[in-house]
CSV table of C-alpha atoms in Angstrom, one decimal:
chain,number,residue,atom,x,y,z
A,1215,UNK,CA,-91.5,-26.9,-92.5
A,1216,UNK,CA,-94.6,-25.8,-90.4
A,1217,UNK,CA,-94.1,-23.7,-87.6
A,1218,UNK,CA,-94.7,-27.0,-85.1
A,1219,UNK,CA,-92.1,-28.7,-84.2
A,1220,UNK,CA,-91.5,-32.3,-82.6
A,1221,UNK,CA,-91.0,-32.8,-78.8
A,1222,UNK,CA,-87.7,-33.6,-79.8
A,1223,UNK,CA,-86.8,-30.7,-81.6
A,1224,UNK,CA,-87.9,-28.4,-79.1
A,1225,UNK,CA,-85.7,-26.0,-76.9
A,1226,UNK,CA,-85.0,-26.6,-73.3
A,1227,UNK,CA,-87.1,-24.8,-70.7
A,1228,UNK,CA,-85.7,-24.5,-67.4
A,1229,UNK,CA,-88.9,-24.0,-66.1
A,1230,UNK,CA,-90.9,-27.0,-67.3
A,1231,UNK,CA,-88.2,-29.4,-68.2
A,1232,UNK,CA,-86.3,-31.8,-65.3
A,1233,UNK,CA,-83.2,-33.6,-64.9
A,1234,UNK,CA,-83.4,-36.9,-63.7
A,1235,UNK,CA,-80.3,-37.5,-61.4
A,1236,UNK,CA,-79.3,-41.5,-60.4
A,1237,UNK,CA,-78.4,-41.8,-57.0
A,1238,UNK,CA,-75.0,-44.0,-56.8
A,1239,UNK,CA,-75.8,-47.2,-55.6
A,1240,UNK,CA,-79.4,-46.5,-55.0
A,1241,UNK,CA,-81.3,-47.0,-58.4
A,1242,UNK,CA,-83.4,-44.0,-57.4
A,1243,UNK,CA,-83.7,-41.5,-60.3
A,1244,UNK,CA,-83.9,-37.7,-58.5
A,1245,UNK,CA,-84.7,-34.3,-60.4
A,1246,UNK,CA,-82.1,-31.8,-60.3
A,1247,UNK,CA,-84.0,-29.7,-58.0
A,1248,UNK,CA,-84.1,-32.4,-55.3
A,1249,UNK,CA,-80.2,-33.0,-56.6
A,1250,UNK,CA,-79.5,-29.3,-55.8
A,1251,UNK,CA,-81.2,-29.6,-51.7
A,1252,UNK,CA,-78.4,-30.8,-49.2
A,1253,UNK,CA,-79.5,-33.0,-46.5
A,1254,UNK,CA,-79.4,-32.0,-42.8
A,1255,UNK,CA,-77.0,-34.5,-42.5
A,1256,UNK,CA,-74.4,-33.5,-44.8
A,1257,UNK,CA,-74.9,-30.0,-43.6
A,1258,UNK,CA,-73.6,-31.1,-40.5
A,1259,UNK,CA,-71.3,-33.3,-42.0
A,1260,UNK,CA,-69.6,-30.0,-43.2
A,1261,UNK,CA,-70.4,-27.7,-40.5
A,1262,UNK,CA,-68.3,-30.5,-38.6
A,1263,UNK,CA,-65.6,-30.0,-40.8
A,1264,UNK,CA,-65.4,-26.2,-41.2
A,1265,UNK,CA,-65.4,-26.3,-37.4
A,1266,UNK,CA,-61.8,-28.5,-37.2
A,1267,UNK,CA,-60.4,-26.6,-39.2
A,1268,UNK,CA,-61.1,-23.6,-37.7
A,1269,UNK,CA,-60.6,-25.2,-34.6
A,1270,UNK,CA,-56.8,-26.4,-36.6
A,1271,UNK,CA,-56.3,-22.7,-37.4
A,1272,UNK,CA,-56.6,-21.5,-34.1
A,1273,UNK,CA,-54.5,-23.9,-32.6
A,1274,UNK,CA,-51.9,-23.4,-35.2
A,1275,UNK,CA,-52.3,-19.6,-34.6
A,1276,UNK,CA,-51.8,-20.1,-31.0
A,1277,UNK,CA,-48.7,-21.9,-31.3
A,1278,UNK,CA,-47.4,-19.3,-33.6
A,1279,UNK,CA,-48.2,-16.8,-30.9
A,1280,UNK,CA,-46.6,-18.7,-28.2
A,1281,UNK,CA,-43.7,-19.7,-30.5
A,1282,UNK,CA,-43.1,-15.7,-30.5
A,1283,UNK,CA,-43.4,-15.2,-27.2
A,1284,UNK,CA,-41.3,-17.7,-26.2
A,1285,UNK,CA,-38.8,-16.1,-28.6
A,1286,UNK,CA,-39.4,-12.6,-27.7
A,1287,UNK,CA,-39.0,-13.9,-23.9
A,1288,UNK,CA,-35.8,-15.7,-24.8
A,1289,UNK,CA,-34.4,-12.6,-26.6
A,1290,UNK,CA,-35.3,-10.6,-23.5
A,1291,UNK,CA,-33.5,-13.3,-21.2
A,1292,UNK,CA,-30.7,-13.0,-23.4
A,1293,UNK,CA,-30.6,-8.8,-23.5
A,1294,UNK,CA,-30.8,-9.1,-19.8
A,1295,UNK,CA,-28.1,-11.6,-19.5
A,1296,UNK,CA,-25.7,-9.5,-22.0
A,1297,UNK,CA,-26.3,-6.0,-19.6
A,1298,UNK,CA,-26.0,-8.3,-16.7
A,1299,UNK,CA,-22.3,-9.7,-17.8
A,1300,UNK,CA,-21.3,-6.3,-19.3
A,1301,UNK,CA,-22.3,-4.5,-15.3
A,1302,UNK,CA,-19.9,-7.5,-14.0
A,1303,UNK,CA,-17.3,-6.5,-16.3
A,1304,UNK,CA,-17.2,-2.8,-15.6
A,1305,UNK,CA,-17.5,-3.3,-11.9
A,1306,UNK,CA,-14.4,-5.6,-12.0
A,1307,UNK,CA,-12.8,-3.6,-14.4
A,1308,UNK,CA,-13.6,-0.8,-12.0
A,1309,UNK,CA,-12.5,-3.0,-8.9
A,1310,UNK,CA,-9.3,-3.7,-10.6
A,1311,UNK,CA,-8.6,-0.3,-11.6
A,1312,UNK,CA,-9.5,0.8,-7.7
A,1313,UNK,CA,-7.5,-2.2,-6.3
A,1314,UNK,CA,-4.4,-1.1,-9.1
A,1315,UNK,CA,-5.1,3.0,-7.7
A,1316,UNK,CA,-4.5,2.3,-4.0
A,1317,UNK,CA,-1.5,0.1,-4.8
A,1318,UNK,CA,0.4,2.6,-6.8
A,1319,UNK,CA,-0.9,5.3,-3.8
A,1320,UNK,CA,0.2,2.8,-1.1
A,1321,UNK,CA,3.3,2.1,-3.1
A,1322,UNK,CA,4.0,5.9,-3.7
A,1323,UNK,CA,3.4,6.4,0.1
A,1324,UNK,CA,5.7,3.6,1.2
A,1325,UNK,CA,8.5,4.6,-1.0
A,1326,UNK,CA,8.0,8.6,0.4
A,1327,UNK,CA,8.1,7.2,3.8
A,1328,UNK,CA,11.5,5.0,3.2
A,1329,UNK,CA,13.0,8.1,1.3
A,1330,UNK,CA,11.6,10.4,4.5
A,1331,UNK,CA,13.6,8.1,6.4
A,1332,UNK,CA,16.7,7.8,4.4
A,1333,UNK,CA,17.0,11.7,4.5
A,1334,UNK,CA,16.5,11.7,8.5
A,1335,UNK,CA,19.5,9.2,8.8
A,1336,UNK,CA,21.3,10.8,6.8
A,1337,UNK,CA,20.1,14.2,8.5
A,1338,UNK,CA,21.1,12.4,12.1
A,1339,UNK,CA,24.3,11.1,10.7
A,1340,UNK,CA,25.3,14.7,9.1
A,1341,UNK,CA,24.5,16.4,12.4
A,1342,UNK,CA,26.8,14.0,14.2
A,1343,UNK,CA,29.5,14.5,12.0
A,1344,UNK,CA,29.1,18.0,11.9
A,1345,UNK,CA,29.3,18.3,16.0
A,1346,UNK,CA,32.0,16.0,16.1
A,1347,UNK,CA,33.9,18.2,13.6
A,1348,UNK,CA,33.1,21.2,15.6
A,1349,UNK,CA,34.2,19.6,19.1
A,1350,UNK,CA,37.8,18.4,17.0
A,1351,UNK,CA,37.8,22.1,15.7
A,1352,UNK,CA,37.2,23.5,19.3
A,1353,UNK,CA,39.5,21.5,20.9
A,1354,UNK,CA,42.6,22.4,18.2
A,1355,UNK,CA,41.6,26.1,17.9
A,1356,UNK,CA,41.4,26.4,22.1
A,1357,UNK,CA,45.0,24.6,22.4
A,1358,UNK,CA,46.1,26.7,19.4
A,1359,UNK,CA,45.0,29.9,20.9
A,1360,UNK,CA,42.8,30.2,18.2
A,1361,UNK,CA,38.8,32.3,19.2
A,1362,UNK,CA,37.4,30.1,16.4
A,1363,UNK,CA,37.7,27.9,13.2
A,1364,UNK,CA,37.9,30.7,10.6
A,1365,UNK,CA,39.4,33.7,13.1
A,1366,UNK,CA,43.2,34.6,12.5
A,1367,UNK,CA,46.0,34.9,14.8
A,1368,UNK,CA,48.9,37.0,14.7
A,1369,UNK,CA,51.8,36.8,16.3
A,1370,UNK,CA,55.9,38.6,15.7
A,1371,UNK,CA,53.8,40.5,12.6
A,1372,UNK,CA,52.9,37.5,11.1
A,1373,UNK,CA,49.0,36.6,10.6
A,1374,UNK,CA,48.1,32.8,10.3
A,1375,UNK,CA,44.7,30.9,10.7
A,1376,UNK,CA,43.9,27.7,12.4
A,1377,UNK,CA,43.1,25.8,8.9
A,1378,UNK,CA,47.3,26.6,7.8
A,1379,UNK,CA,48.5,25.5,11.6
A,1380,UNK,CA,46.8,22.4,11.0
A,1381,UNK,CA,47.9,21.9,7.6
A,1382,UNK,CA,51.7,22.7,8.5
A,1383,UNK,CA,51.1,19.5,11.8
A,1384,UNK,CA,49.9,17.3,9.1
A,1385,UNK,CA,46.5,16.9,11.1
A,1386,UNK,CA,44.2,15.8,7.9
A,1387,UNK,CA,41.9,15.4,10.9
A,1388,UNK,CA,41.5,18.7,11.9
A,1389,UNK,CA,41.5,20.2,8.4
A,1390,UNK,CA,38.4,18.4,7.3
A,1391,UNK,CA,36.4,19.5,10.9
A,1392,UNK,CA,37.8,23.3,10.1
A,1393,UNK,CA,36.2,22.9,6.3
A,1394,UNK,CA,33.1,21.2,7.8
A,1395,UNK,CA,33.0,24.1,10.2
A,1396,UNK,CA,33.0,27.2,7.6
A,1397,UNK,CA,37.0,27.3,7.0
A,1398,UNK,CA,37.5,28.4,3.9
A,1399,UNK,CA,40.5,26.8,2.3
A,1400,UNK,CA,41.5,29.8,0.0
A,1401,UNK,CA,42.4,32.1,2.7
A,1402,UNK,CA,45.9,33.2,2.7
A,1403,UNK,CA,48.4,33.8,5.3
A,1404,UNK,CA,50.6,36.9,5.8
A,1405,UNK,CA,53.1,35.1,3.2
A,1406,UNK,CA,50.7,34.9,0.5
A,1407,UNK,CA,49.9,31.0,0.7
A,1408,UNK,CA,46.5,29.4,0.8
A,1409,UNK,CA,46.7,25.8,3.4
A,1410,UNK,CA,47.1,23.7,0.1
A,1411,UNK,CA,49.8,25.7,-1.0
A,1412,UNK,CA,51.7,25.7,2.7
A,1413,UNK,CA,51.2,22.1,2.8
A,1414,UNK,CA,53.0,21.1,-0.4
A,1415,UNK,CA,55.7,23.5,0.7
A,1416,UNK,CA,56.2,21.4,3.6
A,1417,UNK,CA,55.7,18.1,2.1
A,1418,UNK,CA,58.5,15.5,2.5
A,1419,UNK,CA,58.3,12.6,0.9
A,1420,UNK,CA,54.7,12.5,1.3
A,1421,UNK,CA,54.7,13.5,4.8
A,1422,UNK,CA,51.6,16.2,4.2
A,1423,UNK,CA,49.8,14.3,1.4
A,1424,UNK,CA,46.7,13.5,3.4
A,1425,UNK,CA,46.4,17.2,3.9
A,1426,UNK,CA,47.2,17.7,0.5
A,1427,UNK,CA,44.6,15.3,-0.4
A,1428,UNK,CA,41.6,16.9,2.1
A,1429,UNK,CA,42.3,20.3,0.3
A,1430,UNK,CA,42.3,19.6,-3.3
């Protein structure tokens, strides 16, 4: 085989050789170098496009951003609204336990003030008593020719005190004012005998048993 070759056997050159391209529709046969240029109308055709969906993107971005802020303000709201309740709770709980300290304090105080009370009635009725007791006591010891409630007498060598006299007269009475007054019930008399012991000497068929009774 010689060293020519057909037309048809030949290798493509990119350089020399074209590509006819049919337009759809058209019946016009293009190169593949006129194929290859865009016109300015499909340029902007797709400029057009790349712009909405940029133009989608940044819209969709947007949203996202003011999806998350909304949610970042809503998590705020709801932060603020959780330290808001909880400073409502521990002020009430502090009102409560304020409200609970001056009742027990005005509770306390009442109770110190009836007990003050009780103690000055029963102070008022003690010092009654008592000066009653000592004007029964005066008025026995003077018309017993006694000089006071707990001071002996003695008469014909016998010594006696005001608390046995009134024992012996069955005068339960006058026993209990001489014991108010400082007698002191174990005091004996010049025969040996405390008042108790006198009066159940003398006692008769219960005649000196309320004595007996206000010295035991």
């Amino acid at each position: 085989m010689g060293a020519s070759q057909c037309k048809g056997c030949r290798g493509a050159d990119p350089t020399t050789d074209t590509v006819k391209v049919n337009l759809a529709g058209s019946g016009t046969l293009l190169t593949d170098a006129e194929a290859g240029k865009t016109s300015p109308k499909v340029q902007t055709l797709d400029q057009a496009k790349i712009a909405e969906e940029e133009e989608r993107e940044r819209q969709r971005l947007e949203a996202e951003a003011a999806r998350a802020r909304e949610e970042e303000e809503r998590l705020l709201r709801e932060d603020e609204e959780k330290k808001r309740l909880a400073a409502e709770a521990k002020a009430e709980q502090e009102r409560l336990a304020k409200e609970e300290a001056e009742k027990k304090a005005k509770d306390a105080e009442a109770e110190a003030e009836a007990l003050r009370k009780k103690e000055e009635v029963q102070r008022q009725a003690e010092a009654k008593s008592l000066q009653e007791a000592q004007e029964v006591v005066n008025k026995f010891v003077k018309a017993k020719g006694f000089k006071g409630a707990t001071t002996p007498k003695t008469s014909m060598m016998k010594t006696t005190y005001p608390i046995h006299v009134a024992a012996s007269e069955k005068k339960a009475e006058v026993v209990i004012a001489l014991l108010r007054c400082g007698a002191d019930k174990t005091t004996k008399n010049s025969a040996g005998r405390t008042a108790l012991e006198l009066a159940q000497k003398l006692n008769n068929k219960g005649s000196h048993d309320a004595v007996i009774a206000a010295l035991q």
